[in-house]
XYZ file of C-alpha atoms in Angstrom:
420
model
C 27.477 -42.278 -5.627
C 25.540 -45.334 -7.222
C 27.275 -47.446 -10.234
C 24.517 -45.923 -12.372
C 25.613 -42.430 -11.471
C 29.140 -43.202 -12.140
C 28.191 -44.509 -15.406
C 26.735 -41.254 -16.690
C 29.502 -38.458 -17.742
C 29.059 -35.363 -15.535
C 28.240 -33.034 -18.090
C 25.386 -35.215 -19.529
C 23.499 -35.835 -16.270
C 20.434 -33.711 -15.788
C 20.567 -30.408 -14.045
C 17.941 -29.800 -11.431
C 16.533 -26.392 -11.905
C 17.716 -23.801 -9.156
C 15.382 -22.921 -6.649
C 13.672 -19.530 -7.313
C 14.431 -16.725 -5.144
C 13.074 -13.024 -4.741
C 15.516 -10.416 -6.138
C 15.395 -8.788 -2.568
C 17.939 -5.968 -3.505
C 15.450 -4.763 -6.097
C 12.220 -5.225 -4.322
C 13.887 -3.729 -1.080
C 14.347 -0.781 -2.990
C 10.743 -0.681 -4.288
C 9.786 -1.133 -0.696
C 11.774 1.829 0.758
C 9.991 3.988 -2.229
C 6.644 2.933 -0.828
C 8.093 3.459 2.585
C 8.878 7.169 1.449
C 5.736 8.380 0.035
C 3.507 6.783 2.800
C 5.355 8.407 5.231
C 5.497 11.656 3.513
C 1.570 11.544 3.121
C 1.121 11.101 6.940
C 3.838 12.880 8.660
C 2.370 16.338 8.819
C -0.147 14.828 11.032
C 2.496 14.095 13.880
C 3.803 17.791 13.145
C 0.769 19.931 13.244
C 1.671 22.357 15.956
C 4.828 23.061 14.758
C 4.015 23.555 11.355
C 1.084 25.746 11.852
C 3.239 28.174 14.070
C 5.941 28.498 11.354
C 3.442 28.772 8.621
C 0.980 31.325 10.560
C -1.943 29.295 10.042
C -4.108 27.383 12.046
C -3.601 23.435 12.841
C -6.854 22.644 10.742
C -5.379 24.547 7.659
C -2.108 23.030 8.127
C -3.981 19.590 8.385
C -5.126 20.153 4.555
C -1.422 19.424 3.678
C -2.637 15.748 3.997
C -5.821 16.366 2.059
C -4.077 18.101 -0.960
C -1.555 15.263 -1.121
C -4.437 12.641 -1.303
C -6.618 14.810 -3.702
C -3.738 15.224 -6.050
C -3.165 11.473 -6.224
C -6.900 10.951 -6.853
C -6.956 13.652 -9.504
C -3.798 12.543 -11.639
C -3.050 8.918 -11.151
C -5.154 7.666 -13.980
C -4.333 10.320 -16.532
C -0.529 10.421 -15.797
C -0.325 6.493 -15.817
C -1.751 6.483 -19.250
C 0.084 9.439 -20.364
C 3.658 7.833 -19.298
C 2.761 4.098 -20.336
C 5.482 4.364 -22.898
C 8.303 5.063 -20.721
C 10.670 2.637 -19.533
C 9.486 1.556 -16.054
C 12.879 2.340 -14.349
C 13.086 5.931 -15.873
C 9.585 6.470 -14.883
C 10.179 5.435 -10.946
C 13.310 7.575 -10.839
C 11.557 10.628 -12.238
C 8.578 10.132 -9.813
C 11.130 9.841 -6.728
C 12.983 12.644 -7.913
C 9.811 14.665 -7.879
C 9.202 13.574 -4.484
C 12.529 14.598 -3.060
C 12.276 17.953 -4.600
C 8.576 18.545 -3.138
C 9.625 17.362 0.207
C 12.664 19.887 -0.050
C 10.534 22.914 -0.961
C 8.064 21.708 2.023
C 10.882 21.890 4.564
C 12.519 25.133 3.323
C 8.793 26.928 2.753
C 7.891 29.882 5.101
C 4.667 30.236 2.802
C 1.588 28.299 3.320
C 0.211 28.539 -0.317
C 3.916 27.299 -1.495
C 3.810 24.641 0.959
C 0.190 23.416 -0.399
C 1.732 23.486 -4.032
C 4.596 21.536 -3.034
C 2.459 18.956 -1.200
C 0.425 18.672 -4.243
C 3.510 17.862 -6.344
C 4.497 15.270 -3.892
C 1.016 13.758 -4.508
C 1.007 13.597 -8.057
C 4.570 11.982 -7.770
C 3.410 9.528 -5.156
C 0.291 8.628 -7.263
C 2.473 7.762 -10.204
C 4.724 5.543 -8.123
C 2.188 3.661 -6.606
C 0.242 2.974 -9.760
C 3.695 1.471 -10.722
C 5.218 -0.196 -7.998
C 3.056 -3.227 -7.794
C 3.164 -4.031 -11.284
C 6.944 -3.515 -11.275
C 7.571 -6.164 -8.417
C 5.368 -8.655 -10.264
C 7.632 -8.071 -13.322
C 10.860 -9.210 -11.616
C 9.593 -12.468 -10.652
C 8.037 -15.609 -12.246
C 4.088 -15.634 -11.789
C 4.183 -17.779 -8.753
C 6.151 -15.398 -6.730
C 3.891 -12.505 -7.661
C 2.353 -12.376 -4.419
C 5.419 -12.649 -2.365
C 7.199 -9.827 -4.707
C 4.169 -7.488 -3.919
C 4.215 -8.295 -0.151
C 7.778 -7.523 0.014
C 7.424 -4.157 -2.250
C 4.407 -2.861 -0.096
C 5.921 -3.893 3.519
C 6.954 -0.308 3.391
C 3.335 0.875 4.389
C 2.991 -0.898 7.676
C 6.811 0.055 8.313
C 5.958 3.852 7.635
C 3.042 3.680 9.900
C 4.620 1.575 12.889
C 8.028 2.995 12.800
C 8.305 5.954 10.389
C 5.600 8.273 11.452
C 6.581 7.805 15.249
C 10.466 8.288 14.502
C 9.672 11.432 11.984
C 7.553 12.789 14.858
C 10.190 12.534 17.194
C 12.515 13.562 15.099
C 10.212 16.941 14.286
C 9.687 17.600 18.019
C 13.660 17.190 19.205
C 15.130 19.184 16.355
C 12.722 20.818 14.011
C 9.859 19.944 11.692
C 11.866 21.010 8.950
C 14.580 18.371 9.689
C 11.925 15.469 9.263
C 11.386 16.815 5.787
C 14.739 17.188 4.891
C 15.830 13.625 6.324
C 13.359 12.044 3.682
C 14.973 14.048 1.031
C 18.251 12.506 1.787
C 16.825 9.204 2.088
C 15.298 9.979 -1.520
C 18.906 10.728 -2.919
C 20.047 7.412 -1.563
C 17.115 5.506 -2.825
C 17.648 7.062 -6.663
C 20.987 5.606 -6.406
C 19.544 2.349 -4.967
C 17.062 1.941 -7.714
C 19.483 2.941 -10.626
C 21.922 0.148 -9.398
C 19.754 -2.817 -8.103
C 16.626 -2.488 -9.998
C 16.421 -3.925 -13.675
C 14.678 -2.002 -16.449
C 11.422 -2.931 -17.774
C 10.002 -1.480 -20.940
C 7.113 0.568 -21.436
C 4.203 -0.069 -23.502
C 3.794 1.352 -27.208
C 0.699 3.566 -27.420
C -1.253 1.349 -29.842
C -0.901 -1.836 -27.666
C -2.722 -0.047 -24.321
C -5.953 -0.361 -23.074
C -8.215 2.798 -22.486
C -8.324 3.163 -18.463
C -12.265 3.253 -18.888
C -12.479 0.200 -20.655
C -10.401 -1.488 -17.813
C -13.757 -1.459 -15.750
C -15.235 -3.973 -18.203
C -12.280 -6.672 -17.506
C -14.002 -9.237 -15.286
C -13.103 -9.177 -11.869
C -11.719 -5.758 -11.771
C -15.129 -3.961 -10.533
C -15.415 -6.259 -7.304
C -11.735 -5.758 -6.812
C -12.098 -2.094 -6.729
C -15.503 -1.908 -4.983
C -13.966 -3.822 -2.097
C -11.026 -1.496 -2.064
C -13.290 1.500 -1.806
C -15.411 0.319 1.298
C -12.387 -1.479 2.921
C -10.592 1.513 3.152
C -13.427 3.882 3.737
C -13.798 1.584 6.928
C -10.314 1.792 7.890
C -9.664 5.418 7.531
C -12.771 6.865 9.225
C -11.904 5.245 12.493
C -8.045 5.094 12.214
C -7.844 8.823 11.426
C -9.876 9.553 14.679
C -8.241 6.951 16.882
C -6.941 9.395 19.279
C -10.194 11.027 20.063
C -11.527 7.589 20.425
C -8.664 6.478 22.946
C -9.197 9.554 25.082
C -13.171 8.881 25.165
C -12.581 5.411 26.776
C -10.013 6.819 29.123
C -6.861 5.802 27.448
C -5.503 9.355 26.018
C -1.997 8.687 27.051
C -1.783 5.310 25.548
C -2.223 6.126 21.756
C 1.255 5.443 21.106
C 1.263 1.984 22.596
C -1.977 1.069 21.037
C -0.374 2.228 17.477
C 2.440 -0.177 18.355
C 0.570 -3.090 18.758
C -1.304 -2.315 15.694
C 1.893 -1.758 13.826
C 3.578 -5.016 14.911
C 0.406 -7.197 14.043
C 0.617 -5.196 10.710
C 3.906 -6.741 10.304
C 2.849 -9.925 11.326
C 0.179 -9.585 8.515
C 2.453 -8.906 5.863
C 4.579 -12.020 6.458
C 1.601 -14.200 6.878
C 0.144 -12.703 3.474
C 3.451 -13.077 1.596
C 3.812 -16.587 2.709
C 0.100 -17.694 1.501
C -1.182 -15.604 -1.283
C -0.551 -17.510 -4.056
C -2.694 -20.216 -3.138
C -5.386 -18.606 -0.672
C -6.016 -14.976 -2.075
C -9.702 -15.519 -1.535
C -9.476 -17.009 2.237
C -7.013 -14.364 2.986
C -9.100 -11.276 1.798
C -12.285 -12.736 3.447
C -10.244 -13.456 6.742
C -8.731 -9.769 6.525
C -12.516 -8.450 6.447
C -13.565 -10.456 9.214
C -10.541 -9.563 11.209
C -11.186 -5.824 11.190
C -14.935 -6.347 11.448
C -14.203 -8.086 14.684
C -11.718 -5.602 15.859
C -14.659 -2.903 15.335
C -17.178 -5.072 17.242
C -14.430 -5.130 20.134
C -14.048 -1.244 20.142
C -18.153 -0.911 19.984
C -18.394 -2.737 23.041
C -19.031 -0.042 25.746
C -16.910 -1.796 28.409
C -14.093 1.024 28.486
C -11.558 -2.010 28.917
C -7.825 -1.623 28.096
C -7.473 -5.025 27.256
C -10.147 -5.146 24.752
C -9.017 -2.184 23.052
C -5.580 -3.738 22.760
C -6.807 -6.819 21.401
C -8.881 -4.930 18.904
C -5.700 -3.355 17.744
C -4.117 -6.291 17.092
C -6.926 -7.822 15.277
C -7.113 -4.624 13.379
C -3.470 -4.684 12.497
C -3.719 -8.620 11.506
C -6.601 -7.867 9.297
C -5.054 -4.431 7.671
C -1.158 -4.971 7.363
C -1.890 -7.295 4.421
C -4.735 -5.822 2.987
C -2.905 -3.549 0.638
C -1.241 -6.453 -0.691
C -4.120 -8.649 -1.249
C -6.017 -6.036 -3.178
C -3.102 -4.914 -5.541
C -2.671 -8.745 -6.288
C -6.163 -9.145 -6.992
C -6.192 -6.108 -9.311
C -2.879 -7.297 -11.146
C -4.410 -10.728 -11.545
C -7.406 -9.524 -13.258
C -5.525 -7.279 -15.373
C -3.073 -10.057 -16.154
C -5.922 -12.286 -17.064
C -6.953 -9.586 -19.716
C -3.363 -9.378 -21.128
C -3.001 -13.435 -21.315
C -6.183 -13.699 -23.260
C -5.296 -10.638 -25.513
C -8.158 -8.847 -24.612
C -6.431 -5.993 -22.877
C -2.766 -4.606 -23.434
C -1.641 -2.846 -20.429
C -4.527 -3.722 -18.519
C -2.459 -4.709 -15.165
C -1.039 -1.184 -15.005
C -4.308 0.633 -15.624
C -6.220 -1.440 -13.114
C -3.525 -0.465 -10.404
C -4.108 3.143 -11.264
C -7.578 2.713 -10.761
C -6.926 1.083 -7.276
C -4.673 3.673 -6.289
C -7.176 6.310 -7.352
C -9.940 5.039 -5.418
C -7.653 4.099 -2.448
C -7.168 8.015 -2.220
C -10.637 8.961 -2.663
C -11.702 6.521 0.038
C -8.986 7.961 2.265
C -10.379 11.491 1.940
C -13.624 10.404 1.908
C -13.069 8.399 5.251
C -11.232 11.336 7.022
C -14.522 13.419 5.988
C -17.025 10.941 7.024
C -15.264 10.180 10.205
C -15.128 13.929 11.316
C -18.688 14.206 10.406
C -19.847 11.272 12.728
C -17.251 12.246 15.217
C -19.020 15.985 15.735
C -22.915 14.372 15.027
C -22.775 11.429 17.068
C -19.396 11.227 19.057
C -16.855 8.761 19.110
C -18.989 5.672 19.844
C -20.608 5.985 16.146
C -16.980 5.216 14.630
C -16.902 1.571 15.248
C -20.331 0.761 13.956
C -19.868 2.709 11.048
C -16.767 0.592 10.172
C -18.953 -2.614 10.522
C -21.656 -0.690 8.240
C -18.878 -0.384 5.304
C -17.462 -3.756 5.821
C -20.367 -5.812 5.751
C -20.933 -4.998 1.942
C -17.255 -5.317 1.271
C -17.521 -8.774 2.979
C -20.454 -9.775 0.361
C -18.923 -8.447 -2.477
C -15.826 -10.261 -1.912
C -17.580 -13.297 -1.044
C -19.558 -13.085 -4.081
C -16.659 -12.848 -6.794
C -16.115 -16.427 -6.724
C -15.363 -16.683 -10.598
C -13.295 -13.046 -11.044
C -11.647 -10.839 -8.576
C -11.541 -13.199 -5.751
C -11.748 -16.511 -7.560
C -12.244 -20.031 -5.399
C -9.121 -21.050 -7.232
C -6.369 -18.755 -7.819
C -4.854 -18.703 -11.395
C -2.435 -21.442 -11.916
C 0.899 -20.024 -13.367
C 2.698 -22.153 -15.965
C 5.483 -22.939 -13.599
C 3.323 -23.464 -10.546
C 4.099 -26.940 -10.138
C 8.096 -26.465 -10.053
C 9.667 -26.716 -6.596
């Protein structure tokens, strides 16, 4: 200690600000909510034979339980987000997750196909409400300079659900019973409700007079480019990812689907980490890189070489590009809405923008599955990678062109961006 330090009383010395840390217990609770909603959406795909036998319908009819889930989100996310804007955020999240647990319980106990479809629709409504809320909730828990990292942690539940949750749920359903898999998610939901109550700080809603109408959100600079890239990117991903198994069978790798998906999932987790570390300053570069990586994966899959090495390389590139994409798009949408709120042109614009993104995401999910099925029947598996490129080229053009708003060359600088 120097003589100068000794001359200044301890209580009068300047205090260095503590290094900001992410509120991990709260963010991991939000990530678990994302995990459960994502897993519930796609789990029936791995349990179709058992579910169809118990419900007394064909596998294709049972597959519509996934379609109903996505359509319910697409139809209700916007109006419900607007209607529930005044609600305190924690109460709204608890309500959505409780509805989710109830729907999964009914699904597990139902022996009626119409009742199962109705339960899946309710689950979709709850999921859409939660997804429109979660990214903004995560951002509200941290200062502006940590927004990207907070969203990355909250949305990490998506690749975890796809890489680990779906295989684990499918294994549980096959070794025990498909109903057990849904009941296990109900049990996890009960734990999550307690976790949210104890660990997630509440945030106020927004009075009715302070909200931007959802239609007017589209006029905010940057919103339309983000939504256009979302629609095109998710269409491209879904139409090929949904029919990965037929593609692998076509190239002689029908028995390697689990390993290919594992490579994809691990690369997605790496992508989430990289995006979380760099997104605050590199949102535009990361978005363009993600688009190029998935396009490169599609180009490898389009090569008629039937090479296992090329397929695994494509899966790795695809995961690296796709894993962080939900975080990138949610953050870009949130930044556009936040900009409108800060300049006084749009109260509640950030959450309304997220609702639009969730709606178009699920429209693209349903449309991608439909388009991929038509391509598969009409032109064969070889057309799928080329179709991915056909959607990604305009997505790349829109993202590259949105230099001022949407995916700006320089990210908006937060007031505390200069702090350590």
